[in-house]
Amino acid sequence: MIITRVRLANWKNFKKVDVNLRGRVFVVGANASGKSNFLDVFRFLRDIAKPKGGGLQQAVSSRGGISKIRCLSARKNPLVEIEVEIGELADTIPSFRYGIGIRQENKGKRRIMLDYERVWKDEVLILDRPAMISEDEADDERLTMTYLENATTNALFRDVADLFGSVSYLHLVPQLLRSVKSAEIEQPGEDFYGRNFLVRVTKTADRTRKARLNRIMKALENALPQFDALKDDKDSAGVPHLLLRLKHWRPDAGWQNEEQFSDGTIRLLGLFWSMLEGDTVLLFEEPELSLNDRIVEMLPGLLWKLQSSKGRQAILTTHSLSLLSDPGIAAEDVLLLENGVEGTEIKQASSDPEIVAMMRAGMTVGDAVLPRTAPQNVTELTL
Amino acid sequence: MNRAVNIAVEDRLSEAVLRLLLSRAKGKPIVSKSYPLSKGWQKDVGPNGYGYIKKSLPAFNAASAVTPFVILVDADNRPCPPETIKSWLEDEVQNPNLVIRIAIREVEAWLLADRSGIADFLAVPESCIPLDPSRIKDPKRYLSRLAARSRRREIREDLARAPGTRSKTGPFFSQSLQHFTKDLWDISVARLHSADLNRAILALDKI
Ligand SMILES: Nc1ncnc2c1ncn2[C@@H]1O[C@H](COP(=O)(O)OP(=O)(O)O)[C@@H](O)[C@H]1O
Ligand SMILES: [Mg+2]
């Protein structure tokens, strides 16, 4: 299953969004247009639904409270609303629709509350809180929690909870990966910024890990010219490491660990690893960073294969022309973030007549779309 | 000693085609470098590699004094006789080590010229493939439409544009045809059905 539609109200810099998604989603927009904020919607849903340490309260507080989430330019105290549709395929009738409205009480305990939580199955409303649930009316403390976050209450829409719970986010910051010390690896949080990536590798069962590292090795043989071998290990303090050997070194030069890897090697490893993990919705922040264009060009095809053969949805942000030059990327696959009258708007590139006209004349989506995301006065950029 | 050559192409599929042709050429020249290194280079010359090659031709011509260059361009229905190419060279004299080969439409037509090979690969009847593929106006689109009629789901999904979407080809079009080119394309058959391919093969044999 994939997420086929997203509607937002007052989420960060988006006042209103209603957009369809397909199996591969390329999110493009100028700097600070809200690409990461858009990806954060899916991470937020993941944070509510995840089996360990999840929940609405945790999801809001880990973002610094509702004031950080709610759109600053919205009228006073509005609802933050998220609604997503989930289906087998894009452009079909969704199997499920899940929506929540969140607000903060403006007096008293100032609790974070659900204004509503609704679930539709095959377009039939099967849950409507608090309207349909008399206990919610009697005890409003119940509205500090979603039905989504609890295995007992989400039984009728478990598929939704599982999908949200399987969202994974890859934003490897090589500097963090290199610098984090052993004491910090215990901290919770599943996001792929740094050392957590290595923890995830070492926590994987032996056989699976070996199989994955082997597949990655095969891919690296083509991508890294001097690549020789790759393995993982723990040092005496129990800190996980990845070890890599390059060709043409003195035989006794031995293995280098991630502190010595290049940024590109680290990011490639993270990218390949997350593609091999079982997660269903993969979020990537600018996967092109530090990678050679020849590799970047091949990512859309790789992601397509992941989607079509393994059913995984990939949502990524990018500024890369190389990535978007693949003629197999449809205008429908590209979400364009642009400033409109109502703040930042998100639309599929296929809904823009100018882009469609250019693509009909043979332009790739990258050439048609990216100039719009470029700063207009960049020639005047001086320091 | 096999000669080292540099190549310049418009896209990755052309690169796969040219590399294969060179590997079968009499002198078995070895490809040293391939231009452009990435699509990013084409930013300022428009949506297709044709502009890139046109703009870079004087530079390739000059560099071919050091290492021979083999260039493959799609004429894309444009009139593209040797005189046009000469005009791209501005006032330079073409170096004998600069070999330019032109596919009358697109290299995809050369793949279609191996009729039974491509029909098998796409899982479509051979009768769908014209006897003279160089007459097809837009071979990329033609291939993508053929793929839509494939008996194999993977071919339909990888090569044909998804119904109701805006893109020229399917999401795995280039990679999939690169695989066909490397492993399945029979150039001894294809040259019989494509005069421009045959000319290209003869020219590459002379390197
Ligand atoms: N609650 C909010 N209301 C309005 N704007 C916000 C809110 N939170 C963040 N922003 C704005 O969003 C922008 C950053 O978006 P971000 O997703 O990081 O951009 P990108 O990833 O496209 O570079 C900043 O301009 C910031 O001011
Ligand atoms: Mg960002």
XYZ file of C-alpha atoms and ligand atoms in Angstrom:
618
model
C 0.000 0.000 0.000
C 1.060 3.537 -0.595
C -0.058 6.978 0.470
C -2.066 8.308 -2.456
C -3.262 11.685 -1.247
C -2.389 14.221 1.414
C -4.498 17.064 2.681
C -3.163 19.540 5.186
C -4.429 22.583 6.964
C -2.153 24.916 8.898
C 0.787 22.521 8.893
C 3.941 24.611 9.306
C 4.294 26.867 6.266
C 1.326 25.280 4.472
C -2.072 26.803 5.102
C -3.883 24.452 2.759
C -2.615 21.494 0.758
C -4.459 18.863 -1.215
C -2.220 16.774 -3.416
C -2.094 13.308 -4.958
C 0.940 11.081 -4.560
C 2.213 8.213 -6.644
C 4.694 5.440 -5.973
C 7.655 7.735 -6.540
C 7.369 11.320 -5.406
C 9.945 13.966 -6.248
C 9.449 17.042 -4.085
C 10.986 20.171 -5.580
C 10.965 23.799 -4.509
C 13.193 26.729 -3.705
C 15.233 26.770 -0.518
C 13.007 27.158 2.551
C 9.894 26.465 0.504
C 8.933 23.712 2.944
C 10.205 20.505 1.382
C 11.434 19.167 4.716
C 8.245 20.386 6.374
C 6.287 18.332 3.891
C 8.322 15.193 4.584
C 7.770 15.867 8.277
C 4.046 15.165 7.845
C 4.874 11.508 7.239
C 7.374 11.394 10.058
C 4.750 12.933 12.333
C 2.275 10.198 11.450
C 5.028 7.668 12.000
C 5.767 9.175 15.415
C 2.125 8.800 16.409
C 1.809 5.246 15.123
C 5.153 3.716 15.956
C 4.863 0.766 18.302
C 7.541 1.903 20.778
C 7.502 5.355 22.326
C 4.920 6.652 19.911
C 1.772 8.644 20.443
C 0.277 12.013 19.720
C 1.725 13.760 22.772
C 5.224 12.536 22.038
C 4.912 13.437 18.353
C 3.909 17.011 19.193
C 6.328 17.581 22.047
C 9.321 16.220 20.135
C 8.652 18.993 17.623
C 8.702 21.659 20.309
C 4.963 21.872 20.872
C 2.037 22.806 18.727
C 3.248 26.381 18.261
C 6.110 25.008 16.164
C 3.769 22.917 14.061
C 0.879 25.283 13.532
C 1.120 27.667 10.643
C 2.320 31.053 11.884
C 0.321 32.984 9.339
C -2.946 31.208 10.102
C -5.665 32.953 12.049
C -5.606 32.672 15.825
C -5.674 29.193 17.277
C -6.710 27.227 14.249
C -6.734 23.481 13.949
C -3.781 21.659 12.529
C -5.287 19.097 10.202
C -3.813 16.122 8.398
C -5.723 13.721 6.214
C -4.182 11.003 4.095
C -5.554 8.414 1.743
C -3.991 5.010 1.420
C -4.450 2.627 -1.456
C -2.901 -0.171 -3.437
C -2.117 2.112 -6.360
C -2.117 5.753 -7.237
C -5.267 7.140 -8.826
C -7.557 4.420 -7.516
C -10.253 4.443 -4.881
C -8.431 4.453 -1.551
C -8.675 1.522 0.827
C -8.424 3.842 3.811
C -8.612 7.477 4.699
C -7.253 8.722 8.016
C -7.716 12.256 9.327
C -6.991 14.149 12.504
C -7.492 17.698 13.705
C -5.255 18.835 16.553
C -5.525 21.859 18.794
C -4.240 23.137 22.071
C -6.583 24.148 24.848
C -6.374 27.905 25.288
C -6.919 27.807 29.025
C -6.517 25.461 31.950
C -3.996 22.711 31.427
C -3.455 23.769 27.816
C -3.480 20.155 26.757
C -2.827 19.021 23.199
C -6.180 17.597 22.159
C -7.738 15.849 19.231
C -10.492 17.957 17.782
C -11.434 14.904 15.775
C -10.031 11.612 14.560
C -11.737 9.942 11.624
C -11.166 6.786 9.630
C -12.856 5.700 6.440
C -12.560 2.197 5.083
C -13.512 1.816 1.431
C -14.920 5.325 1.737
C -17.249 4.363 4.602
C -16.744 6.252 7.861
C -15.828 3.612 10.451
C -14.509 5.862 13.203
C -15.466 9.396 14.136
C -14.195 10.692 17.421
C -15.564 12.157 19.555
C -18.899 12.193 17.687
C -19.319 8.426 17.407
C -17.665 7.455 20.710
C -19.704 8.146 23.821
C -16.742 7.553 26.181
C -14.936 10.419 24.472
C -17.832 12.727 25.324
C -17.783 11.615 28.932
C -14.022 11.799 29.481
C -12.164 14.274 27.335
C -8.777 13.143 28.649
C -9.213 10.318 26.147
C -8.841 12.891 23.400
C -5.193 13.405 24.270
C -4.553 10.085 22.551
C -5.331 8.805 19.097
C -6.895 5.425 18.379
C -4.099 5.081 15.849
C -1.399 4.793 18.481
C -2.917 1.860 20.348
C -3.003 -1.728 19.117
C -6.376 -2.388 20.736
C -8.121 0.627 19.326
C -6.592 0.530 15.838
C -7.592 -3.086 15.175
C -10.068 -2.093 12.464
C -7.479 -0.056 10.615
C -4.269 -1.881 11.474
C -3.034 -1.524 7.889
C -2.972 2.232 8.365
C -1.026 1.996 11.609
C 1.425 -0.450 10.062
C 2.009 1.762 7.046
C 2.611 4.882 9.136
C 4.803 2.895 11.512
C 6.930 1.769 8.577
C 7.884 5.248 7.422
C 11.636 5.621 7.385
C 13.581 8.806 6.959
C 17.045 9.005 5.521
C 19.030 12.128 6.026
C 22.514 10.943 6.729
C 24.778 13.658 7.924
C 28.271 12.210 7.530
C 29.763 14.590 10.092
C 27.333 13.358 12.734
C 27.929 9.765 11.866
C 31.640 10.251 12.325
C 31.559 12.324 15.473
C 28.921 10.793 17.715
C 30.456 9.088 20.717
C 29.407 5.821 22.265
C 27.430 7.416 25.111
C 25.096 9.061 22.656
C 24.123 5.997 20.736
C 21.726 4.875 23.429
C 19.397 7.781 22.794
C 16.043 6.913 21.311
C 14.875 8.101 17.950
C 14.838 6.206 14.729
C 15.812 8.885 12.327
C 18.776 8.389 10.152
C 20.959 11.358 10.917
C 24.102 9.694 12.018
C 25.088 6.949 14.384
C 21.551 5.594 14.477
C 22.217 4.338 11.005
C 25.115 2.227 12.262
C 23.072 1.032 15.206
C 20.396 -0.072 12.798
C 22.941 -1.965 10.755
C 24.435 -3.766 13.743
C 21.043 -4.542 15.282
C 19.956 -6.404 12.180
C 19.995 -10.191 12.518
C 23.278 -11.738 11.386
C 22.070 -13.493 8.272
C 20.017 -10.596 7.001
C 22.832 -8.181 7.672
C 25.372 -10.320 5.851
C 23.021 -10.758 2.903
C 22.387 -7.026 2.689
C 26.025 -6.072 3.036
C 26.804 -8.546 0.262
C 24.284 -6.940 -2.056
C 25.604 -3.514 -1.182
C 29.127 -4.742 -1.907
C 28.058 -5.801 -5.383
C 26.558 -2.394 -6.046
C 29.579 -0.602 -4.609
C 31.902 -2.495 -6.925
C 30.354 -0.524 -9.756
C 29.918 2.742 -7.937
C 33.263 3.082 -6.146
C 36.180 2.375 -8.458
C 38.660 1.374 -5.738
C 36.199 -0.588 -3.644
C 37.468 -3.908 -2.337
C 35.459 -5.171 0.648
C 32.979 -4.107 3.319
C 32.036 -5.505 6.728
C 30.699 -4.369 10.060
C 32.143 -4.757 13.510
C 31.972 -3.514 17.089
C 34.900 -2.085 18.968
C 35.839 -3.039 22.530
C 33.419 -0.428 23.913
C 30.555 -1.965 21.946
C 30.353 0.904 19.455
C 29.263 -0.258 16.013
C 31.493 0.430 13.036
C 31.461 -0.183 9.346
C 34.755 -1.219 7.861
C 35.860 -0.783 4.314
C 38.931 -1.856 2.418
C 40.111 -0.214 -0.741
C 42.202 -1.756 -3.483
C 45.744 -0.701 -4.268
C 46.582 -0.218 -0.643
C 49.530 -1.727 1.074
C 48.417 -5.152 2.244
C 48.952 -4.133 5.871
C 47.023 -0.872 5.519
C 44.022 -2.833 6.747
C 40.467 -1.629 7.132
C 39.280 1.928 7.507
C 36.199 2.703 9.540
C 33.484 5.263 8.938
C 35.542 8.081 10.456
C 37.772 7.801 7.420
C 35.076 7.209 4.783
C 34.322 9.916 2.289
C 30.965 11.694 2.606
C 29.857 10.109 -0.640
C 30.686 6.606 0.587
C 28.729 7.135 3.781
C 25.714 8.470 1.971
C 25.769 5.725 -0.623
C 25.918 3.098 2.105
C 22.984 4.675 3.905
C 20.986 4.970 0.723
C 21.519 1.374 -0.311
C 20.921 0.079 3.191
C 17.619 1.876 3.602
C 16.477 0.652 0.216
C 17.123 -2.907 1.354
C 15.315 -2.519 4.665
C 11.717 -3.625 4.738
C 10.173 -0.224 5.374
C 7.310 0.654 3.120
C 7.483 4.421 2.896
C 10.978 5.750 2.356
C 11.688 9.428 2.818
C 14.927 10.806 1.429
C 16.300 14.290 1.928
C 18.265 15.328 -1.147
C 19.750 11.912 -1.872
C 21.998 13.494 -4.505
C 24.243 15.166 -1.920
C 27.909 14.168 -2.201
C 27.118 11.607 -4.860
C 28.519 11.483 -8.345
C 26.057 12.529 -11.042
C 26.382 9.167 -12.755
C 24.953 7.523 -9.653
C 22.378 10.232 -9.078
C 21.019 9.711 -12.590
C 20.282 6.092 -11.819
C 18.359 6.720 -8.601
C 14.938 7.284 -10.201
C 15.166 3.923 -11.978
C 16.327 2.186 -8.807
C 13.472 3.708 -6.842
C 11.025 2.645 -9.520
C 12.196 -0.950 -9.241
C 11.845 -0.779 -5.489
C 8.318 0.483 -5.961
C 7.146 -1.842 -8.688
C 8.678 -5.057 -7.388
C 8.642 -4.517 -3.625
C 5.719 -2.133 -3.238
C 7.730 0.548 -1.468
C 6.855 4.169 -1.851
C 9.709 6.643 -2.107
C 9.236 10.306 -1.353
C 12.295 12.449 -1.834
C 13.308 16.064 -1.947
C 15.769 17.126 -4.606
C 17.440 20.041 -6.353
C 19.228 17.842 -8.838
C 18.844 18.242 -12.570
C 20.678 14.971 -13.109
C 18.134 13.167 -11.008
C 15.169 14.776 -12.736
C 16.528 14.344 -16.265
C 15.265 10.794 -16.479
C 12.637 10.885 -19.246
C 10.739 8.169 -17.402
C 9.744 10.573 -14.626
C 6.176 11.671 -15.200
C 4.977 15.171 -14.425
C 2.538 13.467 -12.045
C 5.490 12.154 -10.020
C 6.771 15.639 -9.273
C 5.397 17.847 -6.518
C 6.215 21.481 -6.964
C 6.269 23.825 -3.969
C 5.592 27.391 -4.973
C 4.492 30.579 -3.315
C 0.879 31.364 -3.956
C -1.628 33.814 -2.524
C -2.383 31.472 0.390
C 1.255 30.887 1.344
C 3.184 27.938 -0.046
C 1.168 25.727 -2.340
C 1.922 22.183 -3.443
C 0.857 20.877 -6.793
C 1.678 18.048 -9.137
C 3.763 19.384 -12.015
C 1.190 17.817 -14.346
C -1.374 20.358 -13.232
C 0.698 23.222 -14.596
C -0.121 23.956 -18.249
C 3.243 25.577 -18.918
C 5.159 22.539 -17.685
C 2.901 20.165 -19.570
C 3.395 22.122 -22.783
C 7.174 22.029 -22.440
C 7.181 18.319 -21.687
C 5.012 17.648 -24.708
C 7.671 19.343 -26.788
C 10.194 16.832 -25.469
C 11.667 18.467 -22.376
C 12.404 16.307 -19.368
C 10.606 17.222 -16.196
C 13.834 18.507 -14.663
C 14.401 21.032 -17.416
C 10.786 22.118 -17.270
C 10.458 22.400 -13.502
C 13.775 23.259 -11.900
C 14.190 26.769 -13.319
C 11.142 27.704 -11.260
C 12.807 26.698 -8.052
C 15.972 28.650 -8.743
C 16.407 31.968 -6.991
C 15.491 34.616 -9.537
C 18.113 37.156 -8.579
C 21.003 34.850 -8.064
C 23.219 37.003 -10.245
C 23.018 39.596 -7.511
C 24.223 37.282 -4.799
C 27.251 38.921 -3.266
C 28.845 38.756 0.130
C 47.645 -2.452 -29.375
C 44.015 -1.459 -29.323
C 43.437 2.191 -29.850
C 41.939 4.292 -27.115
C 39.086 6.575 -28.169
C 36.857 9.067 -26.422
C 33.158 9.090 -27.099
C 30.477 11.741 -26.900
C 26.813 10.867 -26.808
C 23.417 12.382 -26.128
C 22.150 10.020 -23.498
C 22.920 6.785 -21.692
C 21.203 4.584 -24.233
C 23.256 6.061 -27.070
C 26.300 5.449 -24.936
C 25.419 1.774 -24.507
C 24.841 1.460 -28.259
C 28.102 3.137 -29.192
C 30.087 1.137 -26.656
C 28.654 -2.073 -28.040
C 29.368 -1.087 -31.633
C 32.949 -0.191 -30.734
C 33.442 -3.477 -28.912
C 32.479 -5.288 -32.108
C 34.433 -3.047 -34.471
C 37.457 -4.500 -36.291
C 40.123 -2.568 -34.386
C 38.375 -3.165 -31.025
C 39.076 0.366 -29.852
C 38.955 0.901 -26.112
C 36.713 3.626 -24.747
C 38.751 5.911 -22.576
C 36.299 8.690 -21.625
C 32.660 9.326 -22.281
C 31.185 12.828 -22.684
C 29.068 14.380 -21.347
C 29.785 13.126 -17.883
C 26.341 14.051 -16.743
C 23.125 15.640 -17.800
C 23.931 18.557 -15.588
C 26.289 19.773 -18.250
C 23.478 20.358 -20.633
C 21.753 22.916 -18.486
C 22.510 25.862 -20.705
C 21.979 24.216 -24.044
C 18.423 23.028 -23.814
C 16.604 19.828 -23.232
C 18.502 17.438 -25.453
C 22.034 16.299 -25.909
C 22.051 17.422 -29.519
C 22.595 21.000 -28.406
C 25.362 19.909 -26.098
C 27.215 18.108 -28.857
C 26.710 20.918 -31.313
C 28.141 23.384 -28.856
C 31.045 21.159 -27.871
C 32.033 19.984 -31.327
C 34.864 22.480 -31.875
C 36.325 21.393 -28.525
C 36.059 17.701 -29.392
C 37.600 18.404 -32.782
C 40.576 20.091 -31.147
C 40.967 17.309 -28.573
C 40.851 14.611 -31.235
C 44.377 15.654 -32.166
C 45.320 13.986 -28.871
C 42.834 11.100 -28.686
C 40.383 10.124 -31.424
C 36.765 11.046 -30.732
C 33.733 9.070 -31.831
C 30.489 10.979 -31.661
C 26.991 9.627 -32.012
C 24.126 12.028 -32.590
C 20.447 11.523 -33.231
C 19.300 13.642 -36.136
C 15.751 13.578 -34.732
C 14.259 14.239 -38.163
C 16.294 17.387 -38.522
C 18.054 17.759 -41.804
C 21.501 16.766 -40.669
C 23.746 16.286 -43.656
C 27.496 16.447 -43.246
C 27.382 20.128 -44.240
C 25.371 20.928 -41.123
C 27.964 19.197 -38.996
C 30.665 21.144 -40.816
C 28.865 24.338 -39.901
C 28.988 23.314 -36.230
C 32.737 23.225 -36.562
C 32.580 26.868 -37.452
C 35.696 27.540 -39.482
C 37.766 24.671 -38.175
C 38.946 21.860 -40.385
C 37.580 18.514 -39.276
C 40.354 16.426 -37.764
C 40.553 12.970 -39.409
C 40.427 11.520 -35.885
C 36.989 12.992 -35.281
C 34.390 10.419 -36.323
C 30.794 11.567 -36.333
C 27.994 9.065 -36.803
C 24.386 10.008 -37.174
C 21.262 8.016 -36.484
C 18.676 9.341 -38.893
C 16.041 9.547 -36.186
C 17.214 8.151 -32.854
C 19.371 5.169 -31.834
C 16.169 3.472 -30.696
C 15.509 2.864 -34.401
C 18.741 0.864 -34.560
C 17.500 -1.355 -31.759
C 14.209 -1.855 -33.585
C 16.185 -2.980 -36.628
C 16.939 -6.248 -34.844
C 13.305 -7.088 -35.375
C 13.088 -10.546 -33.897
C 15.433 -9.667 -31.031
C 13.473 -6.634 -29.913
C 10.152 -8.408 -30.473
C 11.271 -11.231 -28.182
C 12.563 -8.805 -25.611
C 9.367 -6.752 -25.594
C 7.160 -9.834 -25.882
C 5.236 -8.460 -28.855
C 4.634 -10.036 -32.280
C 7.465 -9.441 -34.730
C 4.886 -8.277 -37.246
C 4.458 -5.082 -35.149
C 7.949 -3.981 -36.058
C 8.365 -2.220 -39.387
C 10.803 -3.575 -41.949
C 12.473 -0.212 -42.223
C 12.610 1.296 -38.728
C 14.429 4.407 -39.940
C 11.083 5.564 -41.311
C 9.561 5.732 -37.828
C 9.145 9.381 -36.899
C 9.616 9.125 -33.146
C 11.279 5.796 -32.326
C 11.348 6.440 -28.569
C 7.626 6.924 -28.470
C 7.116 4.028 -30.850
C 9.079 1.695 -28.602
C 7.240 2.915 -25.574
C 3.882 2.302 -27.296
C 4.981 -1.138 -28.439
C 5.885 -1.928 -24.857
C 2.375 -0.991 -23.799
C 1.149 -3.957 -25.870
C 3.608 -6.393 -24.339
C 2.462 -9.740 -22.998
C 4.835 -9.223 -20.090
C 3.657 -7.033 -17.282
C 7.164 -5.983 -16.285
C 7.833 -4.689 -19.806
C 4.567 -2.785 -19.858
C 5.252 -1.203 -16.492
C 8.942 -0.470 -17.050
C 8.921 0.820 -20.618
C 5.477 2.136 -21.410
C 4.276 5.380 -19.998
C 1.790 4.764 -17.205
C -1.733 5.417 -18.455
C -2.850 8.970 -17.868
C 0.556 10.349 -16.953
C 2.777 12.887 -18.655
C 6.141 11.448 -19.559
C 7.673 10.341 -22.781
C 8.568 6.843 -21.664
C 8.123 4.428 -18.814
C 10.159 4.755 -15.632
C 12.750 2.103 -16.483
C 12.923 2.667 -20.224
C 16.532 3.664 -20.610
C 17.979 1.110 -18.188
C 15.929 -1.680 -19.645
C 16.975 -0.930 -23.229
C 20.582 -0.530 -22.152
C 20.347 -4.080 -20.887
C 18.867 -5.202 -24.215
C 21.661 -3.431 -26.091
C 24.427 -5.022 -24.080
C 23.144 -8.562 -23.855
C 20.612 -9.253 -26.570
C 20.901 -6.872 -29.507
C 22.078 -8.670 -32.652
C 23.854 -6.096 -34.780
C 24.481 -8.529 -37.623
C 20.710 -8.674 -38.108
C 20.055 -5.037 -37.295
C 22.488 -3.712 -39.921
C 20.485 -5.470 -42.621
C 17.412 -3.407 -41.738
C 19.055 -0.069 -41.126
C 21.206 1.632 -43.718
C 22.463 4.302 -41.317
C 23.449 1.668 -38.752
C 25.267 -0.263 -41.465
C 27.174 2.875 -42.471
C 28.076 3.515 -38.849
C 29.407 -0.027 -38.419
C 31.539 0.285 -41.582
C 32.940 3.612 -40.413
C 33.790 2.281 -36.959
C 35.607 -0.673 -38.541
C 38.104 1.802 -39.986
C 39.255 3.163 -36.652
N 4.926 26.838 12.029
C 5.365 27.429 10.918
N 4.590 28.353 10.295
C 5.018 28.963 9.164
N 6.222 28.746 8.612
C 7.026 27.849 9.193
C 6.650 27.147 10.362
N 7.659 26.322 10.708
C 8.647 26.509 9.782
N 8.260 27.425 8.869
C 9.028 27.926 7.730
O 9.358 26.877 6.841
C 10.565 27.192 6.187
C 11.533 26.043 6.183
O 11.011 25.014 5.501
P 11.876 23.737 5.133
O 10.907 22.627 4.999
O 13.007 23.549 6.070
O 12.420 24.190 3.698
P 13.226 23.353 2.606
O 13.375 21.973 3.130
O 12.352 23.439 1.385
O 14.497 24.100 2.418
C 11.203 28.351 6.882
O 11.075 29.479 6.057
C 10.373 28.484 8.144
O 10.253 29.829 8.498
Mg 15.134 20.983 3.714
